[in-house]
Amino acid sequence: RDIGVTGVQTCALPISGKTIQIVGAAEDLDRLTSPASCDLVFSRLVLMYVRVRPVLDSMVAALRLGGILWIQVDPPWILFRQLFNANDSWRKRAWTLLAMLNLPICVLTGRQLSISSRGRINNRHNPAYLPLWWWRKELRRRGLKDFRTFPANSLVFCARK
C-alpha cells in the first residue's frame, strides 16, 4: 500500500504488495497504518509544521524491523533568511519568529508552542526547525540506527529500525 499523509509530503509503504492510497494528516499516521507494517516511511518538509515528537513516534511505530525512515526538513538557519526577506509579509515574519522561539523550547523541553490560525493546510501551527544533532538523538532514542545524511540544501537523512 502507498499511504500519502498531508498530500504527498509524508507516505508510508507497508509490507504487502497491494497498492492502496490513503490520504490524511501526519498526526493521524498511527490510525492510517498498522504498527510495524511499513518498509519505508517518507516525510518531505512536513515535520517542521506538526507536533514533532508525537508524529515521529507514529512514524517509528509504523516501521517494521529493518524498515527505513527517510526525512527531509529545512535547517534552522533558514529562519534567519526568512525573517529578513523583504518580500515576506508581517504575518510570515511573525510565524518565523514563532519558529525561532520554538527551536530552543523544543530542544530543551520537547514541547512546542502553537497558535491557532486558519492556514492552507492546518488550523493549528507548531513550527519547529530543528538541527541535525537533535534529529540524530531523537531517532537513536527511538531505537533507530544506521543514521545517514545526504547532501542537499535542506537536511535530508534516514535511519533504520
CSV table of N, CA and C in Angstrom, one decimal:
chain,number,residue,atom,x,y,z
A,1,ARG,N,0.8,-1.2,0.0
A,1,ARG,CA,0.0,0.0,0.0
A,1,ARG,C,0.9,1.2,0.0
A,2,ASP,N,0.4,2.3,-0.7
A,2,ASP,CA,1.1,3.6,-0.6
A,2,ASP,C,0.1,4.4,0.3
A,3,ILE,N,0.7,5.1,1.3
A,3,ILE,CA,-0.2,5.9,2.1
A,3,ILE,C,0.4,7.3,2.1
A,4,GLY,N,-0.3,8.3,1.5
A,4,GLY,CA,0.1,9.6,1.5
A,4,GLY,C,-0.5,10.4,2.6
A,5,VAL,N,0.3,11.1,3.4
A,5,VAL,CA,-0.2,11.8,4.6
A,5,VAL,C,0.2,13.3,4.4
A,6,THR,N,-0.8,14.1,4.5
A,6,THR,CA,-0.7,15.6,4.3
A,6,THR,C,-0.2,15.7,2.8
A,7,GLY,N,-1.0,15.3,1.9
A,7,GLY,CA,-0.7,15.4,0.5
A,7,GLY,C,0.4,14.4,0.1
A,8,VAL,N,1.4,14.8,-0.6
A,8,VAL,CA,2.5,13.9,-1.0
A,8,VAL,C,3.7,14.0,-0.1
A,9,GLN,N,3.5,14.8,1.0
A,9,GLN,CA,4.7,15.1,1.8
A,9,GLN,C,5.1,14.0,2.7
A,10,THR,N,4.2,13.1,3.2
A,10,THR,CA,4.6,12.0,4.0
A,10,THR,C,3.9,10.8,3.5
A,11,CYS,N,4.6,9.7,3.4
A,11,CYS,CA,4.0,8.5,3.0
A,11,CYS,C,4.6,7.3,3.7
A,12,ALA,N,3.8,6.2,3.8
A,12,ALA,CA,4.3,5.0,4.4
A,12,ALA,C,4.1,3.9,3.4
A,13,LEU,N,5.1,3.0,3.3
A,13,LEU,CA,4.9,1.9,2.3
A,13,LEU,C,4.9,0.6,3.1
A,14,PRO,N,3.7,0.1,3.4
A,14,PRO,CA,3.6,-1.2,4.2
A,14,PRO,C,4.2,-2.4,3.4
A,15,ILE,N,4.3,-3.5,4.1
A,15,ILE,CA,5.0,-4.7,3.5
A,15,ILE,C,4.2,-5.3,2.4
A,16,SER,N,2.9,-5.3,2.4
A,16,SER,CA,2.1,-6.0,1.4
A,16,SER,C,2.4,-5.5,0.0
A,17,GLY,N,2.2,-6.3,-1.0
A,17,GLY,CA,2.4,-5.9,-2.4
A,17,GLY,C,1.2,-5.1,-2.9
A,18,LYS,N,0.1,-5.0,-2.2
A,18,LYS,CA,-1.1,-4.4,-2.6
A,18,LYS,C,-0.9,-2.8,-2.6
A,19,THR,N,-1.4,-2.1,-3.6
A,19,THR,CA,-1.3,-0.7,-3.6
A,19,THR,C,-2.6,0.0,-3.3
A,20,ILE,N,-2.7,0.7,-2.2
A,20,ILE,CA,-3.9,1.4,-1.8
A,20,ILE,C,-3.4,2.8,-1.3
A,21,GLN,N,-4.1,3.8,-1.8
A,21,GLN,CA,-3.7,5.2,-1.3
A,21,GLN,C,-4.7,5.7,-0.3
A,22,ILE,N,-4.2,6.1,0.8
A,22,ILE,CA,-4.9,6.7,1.9
A,22,ILE,C,-4.3,8.1,2.2
A,23,VAL,N,-5.1,9.1,2.2
A,23,VAL,CA,-4.6,10.4,2.5
A,23,VAL,C,-5.2,10.9,3.8
A,24,GLY,N,-4.3,11.6,4.6
A,24,GLY,CA,-4.8,12.1,5.9
A,24,GLY,C,-3.7,13.0,6.5
A,25,ALA,N,-3.9,13.4,7.7
A,25,ALA,CA,-2.9,14.3,8.3
A,25,ALA,C,-1.8,13.5,8.9
A,26,ALA,N,-0.6,14.1,9.0
A,26,ALA,CA,0.5,13.4,9.6
A,26,ALA,C,0.3,12.9,11.0
A,27,GLU,N,-0.5,13.7,11.7
A,27,GLU,CA,-0.8,13.4,13.1
A,27,GLU,C,-1.7,12.1,13.2
A,28,ASP,N,-2.3,11.7,12.1
A,28,ASP,CA,-3.2,10.5,12.1
A,28,ASP,C,-2.5,9.3,11.5
A,29,LEU,N,-1.2,9.3,11.4
A,29,LEU,CA,-0.4,8.2,10.8
A,29,LEU,C,-0.7,6.9,11.6
A,30,ASP,N,-0.7,7.0,12.9
A,30,ASP,CA,-1.0,5.7,13.7
A,30,ASP,C,-2.3,5.1,13.4
A,31,ARG,N,-3.3,5.9,13.0
A,31,ARG,CA,-4.6,5.4,12.7
A,31,ARG,C,-4.7,5.0,11.2
A,32,LEU,N,-3.8,5.4,10.4
A,32,LEU,CA,-3.8,5.1,9.0
A,32,LEU,C,-3.0,3.8,8.6
A,33,THR,N,-2.1,3.4,9.5
A,33,THR,CA,-1.3,2.2,9.3
A,33,THR,C,-1.4,1.3,10.6
A,34,SER,N,-1.1,0.1,10.4
A,34,SER,CA,-0.9,-0.8,11.5
A,34,SER,C,0.5,-0.7,12.0
A,35,PRO,N,0.7,-1.0,13.3
A,35,PRO,CA,2.0,-1.0,13.9
A,35,PRO,C,2.9,-2.0,13.1
A,36,ALA,N,4.2,-1.6,12.9
A,36,ALA,CA,5.2,-2.5,12.3
A,36,ALA,C,4.8,-3.1,11.0
A,37,SER,N,4.1,-2.2,10.2
A,37,SER,CA,3.6,-2.7,8.9
A,37,SER,C,4.3,-2.1,7.7
A,38,CYS,N,5.2,-1.2,7.9
A,38,CYS,CA,5.8,-0.4,6.8
A,38,CYS,C,7.3,-0.7,6.6
A,39,ASP,N,7.7,-0.9,5.3
A,39,ASP,CA,9.1,-1.0,5.0
A,39,ASP,C,9.8,0.4,4.9
A,40,LEU,N,9.0,1.4,4.6
A,40,LEU,CA,9.5,2.8,4.4
A,40,LEU,C,8.5,3.8,4.9
A,41,VAL,N,8.9,4.7,5.7
A,41,VAL,CA,8.1,5.9,6.0
A,41,VAL,C,8.9,7.1,5.5
A,42,PHE,N,8.3,7.9,4.6
A,42,PHE,CA,9.0,9.0,3.9
A,42,PHE,C,8.3,10.3,4.3
A,43,SER,N,9.0,11.3,4.7
A,43,SER,CA,8.4,12.6,5.1
A,43,SER,C,9.3,13.7,4.5
A,44,ARG,N,8.6,14.5,3.6
A,44,ARG,CA,9.3,15.6,3.0
A,44,ARG,C,8.7,16.9,3.4
A,45,LEU,N,9.4,17.7,4.2
A,45,LEU,CA,9.0,19.0,4.6
A,45,LEU,C,7.7,19.1,5.4
A,46,VAL,N,7.3,18.1,6.1
A,46,VAL,CA,6.1,18.1,6.9
A,46,VAL,C,6.4,18.2,8.4
A,47,LEU,N,7.6,17.7,8.8
A,47,LEU,CA,7.9,17.6,10.3
A,47,LEU,C,8.2,19.0,10.9
A,48,MET,N,8.3,20.0,10.0
A,48,MET,CA,8.6,21.4,10.5
A,48,MET,C,7.3,22.1,11.0
A,49,TYR,N,6.1,21.5,10.6
A,49,TYR,CA,4.8,22.1,10.8
A,49,TYR,C,3.9,21.4,11.7
A,50,VAL,N,4.3,20.3,12.3
A,50,VAL,CA,3.5,19.5,13.2
A,50,VAL,C,4.1,19.3,14.6
A,51,ARG,N,3.4,18.8,15.5
A,51,ARG,CA,4.0,18.4,16.8
A,51,ARG,C,5.0,17.3,16.5
A,52,VAL,N,6.2,17.6,16.5
A,52,VAL,CA,7.3,16.7,16.0
A,52,VAL,C,7.3,15.4,16.8
A,53,ARG,N,7.4,15.4,18.1
A,53,ARG,CA,7.6,14.1,18.8
A,53,ARG,C,6.5,13.1,18.6
A,54,PRO,N,5.2,13.5,18.8
A,54,PRO,CA,4.2,12.5,18.6
A,54,PRO,C,4.1,12.0,17.2
A,55,VAL,N,4.4,12.8,16.2
A,55,VAL,CA,4.3,12.3,14.8
A,55,VAL,C,5.5,11.4,14.5
A,56,LEU,N,6.7,11.8,15.1
A,56,LEU,CA,7.9,10.9,14.9
A,56,LEU,C,7.6,9.6,15.6
A,57,ASP,N,7.0,9.6,16.8
A,57,ASP,CA,6.6,8.3,17.4
A,57,ASP,C,5.7,7.4,16.5
A,58,SER,N,4.8,8.1,15.9
A,58,SER,CA,3.9,7.3,15.0
A,58,SER,C,4.6,6.8,13.8
A,59,MET,N,5.5,7.5,13.2
A,59,MET,CA,6.3,7.1,12.1
A,59,MET,C,7.2,5.9,12.5
A,60,VAL,N,7.8,6.0,13.6
A,60,VAL,CA,8.7,4.8,14.0
A,60,VAL,C,7.8,3.6,14.3
A,61,ALA,N,6.7,3.8,15.0
A,61,ALA,CA,5.8,2.7,15.3
A,61,ALA,C,5.3,2.0,14.0
A,62,ALA,N,5.1,2.7,12.9
A,62,ALA,CA,4.6,2.1,11.7
A,62,ALA,C,5.7,1.3,11.0
A,63,LEU,N,7.0,1.5,11.3
A,63,LEU,CA,8.1,0.8,10.7
A,63,LEU,C,8.2,-0.7,11.2
A,64,ARG,N,8.4,-1.6,10.3
A,64,ARG,CA,8.7,-3.0,10.7
A,64,ARG,C,10.2,-3.0,11.0
A,65,LEU,N,10.6,-4.1,11.7
A,65,LEU,CA,12.0,-4.2,12.0
A,65,LEU,C,12.8,-4.2,10.7
A,66,GLY,N,13.8,-3.4,10.6
A,66,GLY,CA,14.6,-3.3,9.3
A,66,GLY,C,14.1,-2.2,8.4
A,67,GLY,N,12.9,-1.6,8.7
A,67,GLY,CA,12.3,-0.6,7.9
A,67,GLY,C,13.1,0.7,8.0
A,68,ILE,N,12.9,1.6,7.0
A,68,ILE,CA,13.7,2.8,6.9
A,68,ILE,C,12.8,4.0,7.0
A,69,LEU,N,13.2,5.0,7.8
A,69,LEU,CA,12.6,6.3,8.0
A,69,LEU,C,13.4,7.3,7.2
A,70,TRP,N,12.8,7.9,6.2
A,70,TRP,CA,13.5,8.9,5.4
A,70,TRP,C,12.9,10.3,5.6
A,71,ILE,N,13.6,11.3,6.0
A,71,ILE,CA,13.1,12.6,6.4
A,71,ILE,C,13.9,13.7,5.6
A,72,GLN,N,13.1,14.7,5.2
A,72,GLN,CA,13.7,15.9,4.7
A,72,GLN,C,13.0,17.1,5.4
A,73,VAL,N,13.8,17.9,6.0
A,73,VAL,CA,13.3,19.1,6.7
A,73,VAL,C,14.3,20.3,6.4
A,74,ASP,N,13.8,21.5,6.5
A,74,ASP,CA,14.6,22.7,6.3
A,74,ASP,C,15.5,22.9,7.6
A,75,PRO,N,16.7,23.4,7.5
A,75,PRO,CA,17.6,23.6,8.6
A,75,PRO,C,17.2,24.8,9.4
A,76,PRO,N,17.5,25.0,10.6
A,76,PRO,CA,17.2,26.1,11.4
A,76,PRO,C,17.7,27.4,10.9
A,77,TRP,N,18.9,27.4,10.2
A,77,TRP,CA,19.5,28.7,9.7
A,77,TRP,C,18.6,29.3,8.7
A,78,ILE,N,17.7,28.6,8.1
A,78,ILE,CA,16.9,29.2,7.0
A,78,ILE,C,15.9,30.2,7.6
A,79,LEU,N,15.7,30.1,8.9
A,79,LEU,CA,14.7,31.0,9.6
A,79,LEU,C,15.3,32.5,9.5
A,80,PHE,N,16.6,32.7,9.6
A,80,PHE,CA,17.2,34.0,9.5
A,80,PHE,C,17.0,34.6,8.1
A,81,ARG,N,17.1,33.8,7.1
A,81,ARG,CA,16.8,34.3,5.7
A,81,ARG,C,15.4,34.7,5.6
A,82,GLN,N,14.5,33.8,6.2
A,82,GLN,CA,13.0,34.1,6.1
A,82,GLN,C,12.7,35.4,6.8
A,83,LEU,N,13.3,35.6,8.0
A,83,LEU,CA,13.0,36.8,8.8
A,83,LEU,C,13.3,38.1,8.1
A,84,PHE,N,14.4,38.1,7.4
A,84,PHE,CA,14.9,39.3,6.8
A,84,PHE,C,14.6,39.4,5.3
A,85,ASN,N,13.7,38.5,4.8
A,85,ASN,CA,13.3,38.6,3.4
A,85,ASN,C,12.3,39.8,3.3
A,86,ALA,N,12.7,40.7,2.5
A,86,ALA,CA,11.9,42.0,2.3
A,86,ALA,C,10.6,41.7,1.6
A,87,ASN,N,10.5,40.6,0.9
A,87,ASN,CA,9.2,40.3,0.2
A,87,ASN,C,8.2,39.6,1.0
A,88,ASP,N,8.5,39.2,2.2
A,88,ASP,CA,7.6,38.5,3.1
A,88,ASP,C,6.7,39.4,3.8
A,89,SER,N,5.5,39.0,4.1
A,89,SER,CA,4.5,39.8,4.8
A,89,SER,C,4.9,39.8,6.3
A,90,TRP,N,4.3,40.7,7.1
A,90,TRP,CA,4.5,40.7,8.5
A,90,TRP,C,3.9,39.4,9.2
A,91,ARG,N,2.9,38.9,8.6
A,91,ARG,CA,2.3,37.7,9.2
A,91,ARG,C,3.3,36.5,9.0
A,92,LYS,N,4.0,36.4,7.9
A,92,LYS,CA,5.0,35.4,7.6
A,92,LYS,C,6.2,35.6,8.6
A,93,ARG,N,6.6,36.9,8.8
A,93,ARG,CA,7.7,37.2,9.7
A,93,ARG,C,7.3,36.8,11.2
A,94,ALA,N,6.1,37.0,11.5
A,94,ALA,CA,5.6,36.6,12.9
A,94,ALA,C,5.7,35.1,13.0
A,95,TRP,N,5.3,34.4,12.0
A,95,TRP,CA,5.3,33.0,12.0
A,95,TRP,C,6.8,32.5,12.1
A,96,THR,N,7.7,33.1,11.4
A,96,THR,CA,9.1,32.8,11.5
A,96,THR,C,9.6,33.1,12.9
A,97,LEU,N,9.2,34.1,13.6
A,97,LEU,CA,9.6,34.4,14.9
A,97,LEU,C,9.1,33.3,15.9
A,98,LEU,N,7.9,32.8,15.7
A,98,LEU,CA,7.4,31.7,16.5
A,98,LEU,C,8.3,30.5,16.3
A,99,ALA,N,8.7,30.2,15.0
A,99,ALA,CA,9.5,29.1,14.7
A,99,ALA,C,10.9,29.2,15.4
A,100,MET,N,11.4,30.5,15.4
A,100,MET,CA,12.7,30.7,16.1
A,100,MET,C,12.6,30.5,17.6
A,101,LEU,N,11.4,30.9,18.2
A,101,LEU,CA,11.2,30.7,19.6
A,101,LEU,C,11.0,29.2,19.9
A,102,ASN,N,10.4,28.5,19.0
A,102,ASN,CA,10.2,27.1,19.2
A,102,ASN,C,11.5,26.3,19.2
A,103,LEU,N,12.5,26.7,18.5
A,103,LEU,CA,13.7,26.0,18.4
A,103,LEU,C,14.3,25.7,19.8
A,104,PRO,N,14.6,26.7,20.7
A,104,PRO,CA,15.2,26.3,22.0
A,104,PRO,C,14.1,25.6,22.9
A,105,ILE,N,12.9,26.0,22.8
A,105,ILE,CA,11.8,25.3,23.6
A,105,ILE,C,11.7,23.8,23.3
A,106,CYS,N,11.7,23.5,22.0
A,106,CYS,CA,11.6,22.1,21.6
A,106,CYS,C,12.9,21.3,22.0
A,107,VAL,N,14.0,21.9,21.7
A,107,VAL,CA,15.3,21.3,22.0
A,107,VAL,C,15.4,21.0,23.6
A,108,LEU,N,15.1,22.0,24.4
A,108,LEU,CA,15.3,21.9,25.8
A,108,LEU,C,14.1,21.1,26.5
A,109,THR,N,12.9,21.2,26.0
A,109,THR,CA,11.8,20.6,26.8
A,109,THR,C,11.0,19.5,26.0
A,110,GLY,N,11.2,19.5,24.7
A,110,GLY,CA,10.5,18.6,23.9
A,110,GLY,C,9.1,19.0,23.5
A,111,ARG,N,8.7,20.2,23.9
A,111,ARG,CA,7.4,20.8,23.7
A,111,ARG,C,7.5,21.9,22.6
A,112,GLN,N,6.4,22.2,22.0
A,112,GLN,CA,6.4,23.3,21.0
A,112,GLN,C,5.2,24.2,21.3
A,113,LEU,N,5.5,25.5,21.1
A,113,LEU,CA,4.4,26.5,21.2
A,113,LEU,C,3.6,26.3,19.9
A,114,SER,N,2.3,26.6,20.0
A,114,SER,CA,1.5,26.6,18.8
A,114,SER,C,0.5,27.7,18.8
A,115,ILE,N,0.0,28.1,17.6
A,115,ILE,CA,-1.0,29.1,17.5
A,115,ILE,C,-2.2,28.6,16.7
A,116,SER,N,-3.3,29.1,16.9
A,116,SER,CA,-4.5,28.7,16.1
A,116,SER,C,-4.6,29.9,15.1
A,117,SER,N,-4.6,29.5,13.8
A,117,SER,CA,-4.8,30.5,12.8
A,117,SER,C,-5.1,29.7,11.5
A,118,ARG,N,-6.1,30.2,10.8
A,118,ARG,CA,-6.5,29.5,9.6
A,118,ARG,C,-5.4,29.5,8.6
A,119,GLY,N,-5.1,28.4,8.0
A,119,GLY,CA,-4.0,28.3,7.0
A,119,GLY,C,-4.4,27.4,5.8
A,120,ARG,N,-3.5,27.2,4.9
A,120,ARG,CA,-3.7,26.4,3.7
A,120,ARG,C,-4.0,25.0,4.1
A,121,ILE,N,-3.3,24.4,5.0
A,121,ILE,CA,-3.4,23.0,5.3
A,121,ILE,C,-3.9,22.8,6.8
A,122,ASN,N,-3.4,23.5,7.7
A,122,ASN,CA,-3.7,23.3,9.1
A,122,ASN,C,-4.4,24.6,9.7
A,123,ASN,N,-5.1,24.3,10.8
A,123,ASN,CA,-5.7,25.4,11.6
A,123,ASN,C,-4.8,25.6,12.9
A,124,ARG,N,-4.0,24.7,13.2
A,124,ARG,CA,-3.1,24.8,14.3
A,124,ARG,C,-1.6,24.8,13.8
A,125,HIS,N,-0.8,25.7,14.2
A,125,HIS,CA,0.6,25.8,13.6
A,125,HIS,C,1.6,25.6,14.8
A,126,ASN,N,2.5,24.7,14.5
A,126,ASN,CA,3.6,24.3,15.5
A,126,ASN,C,4.9,24.4,14.8
A,127,PRO,N,5.3,25.5,14.3
A,127,PRO,CA,6.6,25.5,13.5
A,127,PRO,C,7.8,25.1,14.4
A,128,ALA,N,8.6,24.2,13.9
A,128,ALA,CA,9.9,23.9,14.6
A,128,ALA,C,10.9,23.4,13.5
A,129,TYR,N,12.0,24.2,13.4
A,129,TYR,CA,13.1,23.9,12.5
A,129,TYR,C,14.2,23.4,13.4
A,130,LEU,N,14.4,22.1,13.5
A,130,LEU,CA,15.4,21.5,14.4
A,130,LEU,C,16.7,21.1,13.8
A,131,PRO,N,17.8,21.2,14.5
A,131,PRO,CA,19.1,20.9,14.0
A,131,PRO,C,19.3,19.4,13.8
A,132,LEU,N,20.3,19.1,13.0
A,132,LEU,CA,20.6,17.7,12.6
A,132,LEU,C,20.9,16.9,13.9
A,133,TRP,N,21.7,17.4,14.8
A,133,TRP,CA,22.1,16.7,16.0
A,133,TRP,C,20.8,16.3,16.8
A,134,TRP,N,19.8,17.1,16.8
A,134,TRP,CA,18.6,16.8,17.6
A,134,TRP,C,17.9,15.6,16.9
A,135,TRP,N,17.8,15.6,15.6
A,135,TRP,CA,17.1,14.5,14.9
A,135,TRP,C,17.9,13.2,15.2
A,136,ARG,N,19.2,13.3,15.1
A,136,ARG,CA,20.0,12.1,15.3
A,136,ARG,C,19.7,11.5,16.7
A,137,LYS,N,19.7,12.4,17.7
A,137,LYS,CA,19.5,12.0,19.1
A,137,LYS,C,18.1,11.4,19.3
A,138,GLU,N,17.1,12.0,18.7
A,138,GLU,CA,15.7,11.6,18.8
A,138,GLU,C,15.5,10.2,18.1
A,139,LEU,N,16.1,10.0,17.0
A,139,LEU,CA,15.9,8.8,16.3
A,139,LEU,C,16.6,7.7,17.0
A,140,ARG,N,17.8,8.0,17.6
A,140,ARG,CA,18.5,7.0,18.4
A,140,ARG,C,17.7,6.6,19.6
A,141,ARG,N,17.1,7.6,20.2
A,141,ARG,CA,16.3,7.4,21.4
A,141,ARG,C,15.1,6.4,21.1
A,142,ARG,N,14.6,6.5,19.9
A,142,ARG,CA,13.5,5.6,19.5
A,142,ARG,C,14.0,4.3,18.9
A,143,GLY,N,15.3,4.0,19.1
A,143,GLY,CA,15.8,2.7,18.6
A,143,GLY,C,16.2,2.6,17.2
A,144,LEU,N,16.3,3.7,16.5
A,144,LEU,CA,16.7,3.6,15.1
A,144,LEU,C,18.2,3.7,15.0
A,145,LYS,N,18.8,3.1,14.0
A,145,LYS,CA,20.2,3.1,13.8
A,145,LYS,C,20.6,3.3,12.4
A,146,ASP,N,21.9,3.2,12.1
A,146,ASP,CA,22.4,3.5,10.7
A,146,ASP,C,21.9,4.9,10.2
A,147,PHE,N,22.1,5.9,11.0
A,147,PHE,CA,21.7,7.2,10.7
A,147,PHE,C,22.6,7.7,9.5
A,148,ARG,N,22.0,8.2,8.4
A,148,ARG,CA,22.8,8.7,7.3
A,148,ARG,C,22.3,10.0,6.8
A,149,THR,N,23.2,10.9,6.4
A,149,THR,CA,22.7,12.1,5.8
A,149,THR,C,23.1,12.1,4.3
A,150,PHE,N,22.4,13.0,3.6
A,150,PHE,CA,22.6,13.1,2.2
A,150,PHE,C,22.8,14.6,1.8
A,151,PRO,N,23.7,14.9,0.9
A,151,PRO,CA,24.0,16.3,0.6
A,151,PRO,C,22.7,16.9,-0.1
A,152,ALA,N,22.4,18.1,0.4
A,152,ALA,CA,21.2,18.8,-0.1
A,152,ALA,C,21.2,20.2,0.5
A,153,ASN,N,20.4,21.1,0.0
A,153,ASN,CA,20.2,22.4,0.6
A,153,ASN,C,19.4,22.4,1.9
A,154,SER,N,18.7,21.3,2.1
A,154,SER,CA,17.9,21.1,3.3
A,154,SER,C,18.6,19.9,4.0
A,155,LEU,N,18.0,19.6,5.2
A,155,LEU,CA,18.5,18.4,5.9
A,155,LEU,C,17.8,17.2,5.4
A,156,VAL,N,18.6,16.3,4.9
A,156,VAL,CA,18.0,15.0,4.4
A,156,VAL,C,18.7,13.9,5.0
A,157,PHE,N,18.0,13.0,5.7
A,157,PHE,CA,18.6,11.9,6.4
A,157,PHE,C,17.7,10.7,6.5
A,158,CYS,N,18.2,9.6,6.8
A,158,CYS,CA,17.4,8.4,7.0
A,158,CYS,C,18.0,7.5,8.1
A,159,ALA,N,17.2,6.6,8.7
A,159,ALA,CA,17.7,5.7,9.7
A,159,ALA,C,16.9,4.4,9.6
A,160,ARG,N,17.4,3.3,10.1
A,160,ARG,CA,16.8,2.0,10.0
A,160,ARG,C,16.3,1.6,11.4
A,161,LYS,N,15.2,0.9,11.5
A,161,LYS,CA,14.7,0.4,12.7
A,161,LYS,C,15.3,-1.0,13.0
